[in-house]
């Protein structure tokens, strides 16, 4: 049973480009959480999704950021028109139920905006 | 004031020392995680606690629900224990997401 898979592990984008981060949850897990870790800062919640539904997006920046978790395929965190301040590590976690404390984390995607 | 406070922020120890990292939280929780993050690495869940005490190898985690406090102990510390240790809670007021402490940077010198 593979763990939570995130790809790419490292992503470099120029300012203004789009970044797409993918998260494949553990088998049997239908709940996905995205967290962001800015340089020298702690982890912060971004969004919680269940298959085909956004349950809680209260941590998402209002503009340029979106997330989806389709019926088939991985969850995608999409950042449009990236800026330097988007440079961070983005972690995905999945859980079998809607209980964040039972979640398993992926290795993260480190986004660098140049 | 953060809802989850960790102390100390930085900790340096000699190999073999007993280490304690503390976590306090200000509201009711459903459960608490201790996480480990190596530099540039992913996040590994060490323990999930809702009461009492858990032990895994040289790691021990305790939680006191009444005092809203948890501790992570490392016995016979080793340089490979050097990492950031993060306390994360599922707050009763925040639905089903985690709220994190700022982390404790542990360095164990040989």
mmCIF file of C-alpha atoms in Angstrom, chain B residues 10-21 36 38-39 58-59 72-85 104-110:
data_model
loop_
_atom_site.group_PDB
_atom_site.id
_atom_site.type_symbol
_atom_site.label_atom_id
_atom_site.label_comp_id
_atom_site.label_asym_id
_atom_site.label_seq_id
_atom_site.Cartn_x
_atom_site.Cartn_y
_atom_site.Cartn_z
ATOM 1 C CA UNK B 10 15.487 25.420 19.352
ATOM 2 C CA UNK B 11 17.165 22.674 21.314
ATOM 3 C CA UNK B 12 20.744 21.437 21.151
ATOM 4 C CA UNK B 13 21.729 18.268 22.978
ATOM 5 C CA UNK B 14 24.641 15.896 23.275
ATOM 6 C CA UNK B 15 24.240 12.349 22.075
ATOM 7 C CA UNK B 16 22.703 10.213 24.781
ATOM 8 C CA UNK B 17 20.816 12.987 26.526
ATOM 9 C CA UNK B 18 17.135 12.772 27.456
ATOM 10 C CA UNK B 19 15.101 15.322 25.508
ATOM 11 C CA UNK B 20 11.689 16.857 26.184
ATOM 12 C CA UNK B 21 9.675 19.015 23.810
ATOM 13 C CA UNK B 36 8.900 14.873 12.488
ATOM 14 C CA UNK B 38 14.004 16.374 8.394
ATOM 15 C CA UNK B 39 15.622 19.248 6.450
ATOM 16 C CA UNK B 58 13.057 5.619 22.162
ATOM 17 C CA UNK B 59 10.150 8.004 21.698
ATOM 18 C CA UNK B 72 7.410 14.409 23.416
ATOM 19 C CA UNK B 73 10.376 12.682 25.025
ATOM 20 C CA UNK B 74 13.384 11.153 23.321
ATOM 21 C CA UNK B 75 15.511 8.844 25.412
ATOM 22 C CA UNK B 76 19.180 8.193 24.594
ATOM 23 C CA UNK B 77 19.155 10.812 21.838
ATOM 24 C CA UNK B 78 21.184 10.235 18.688
ATOM 25 C CA UNK B 79 22.397 12.580 15.924
ATOM 26 C CA UNK B 80 19.886 11.005 13.538
ATOM 27 C CA UNK B 81 17.126 12.388 15.781
ATOM 28 C CA UNK B 82 18.117 15.866 14.578
ATOM 29 C CA UNK B 83 15.010 17.255 12.902
ATOM 30 C CA UNK B 84 12.122 19.630 13.400
ATOM 31 C CA UNK B 85 9.419 18.235 15.681
ATOM 32 C CA UNK B 104 11.085 22.714 17.616
ATOM 33 C CA UNK B 105 14.440 22.459 15.838
ATOM 34 C CA UNK B 106 16.391 19.694 17.567
ATOM 35 C CA UNK B 107 20.104 19.249 16.989
ATOM 36 C CA UNK B 108 21.857 16.308 18.607
ATOM 37 C CA UNK B 109 25.632 16.518 18.519
ATOM 38 C CA UNK B 110 27.830 13.417 18.575
#
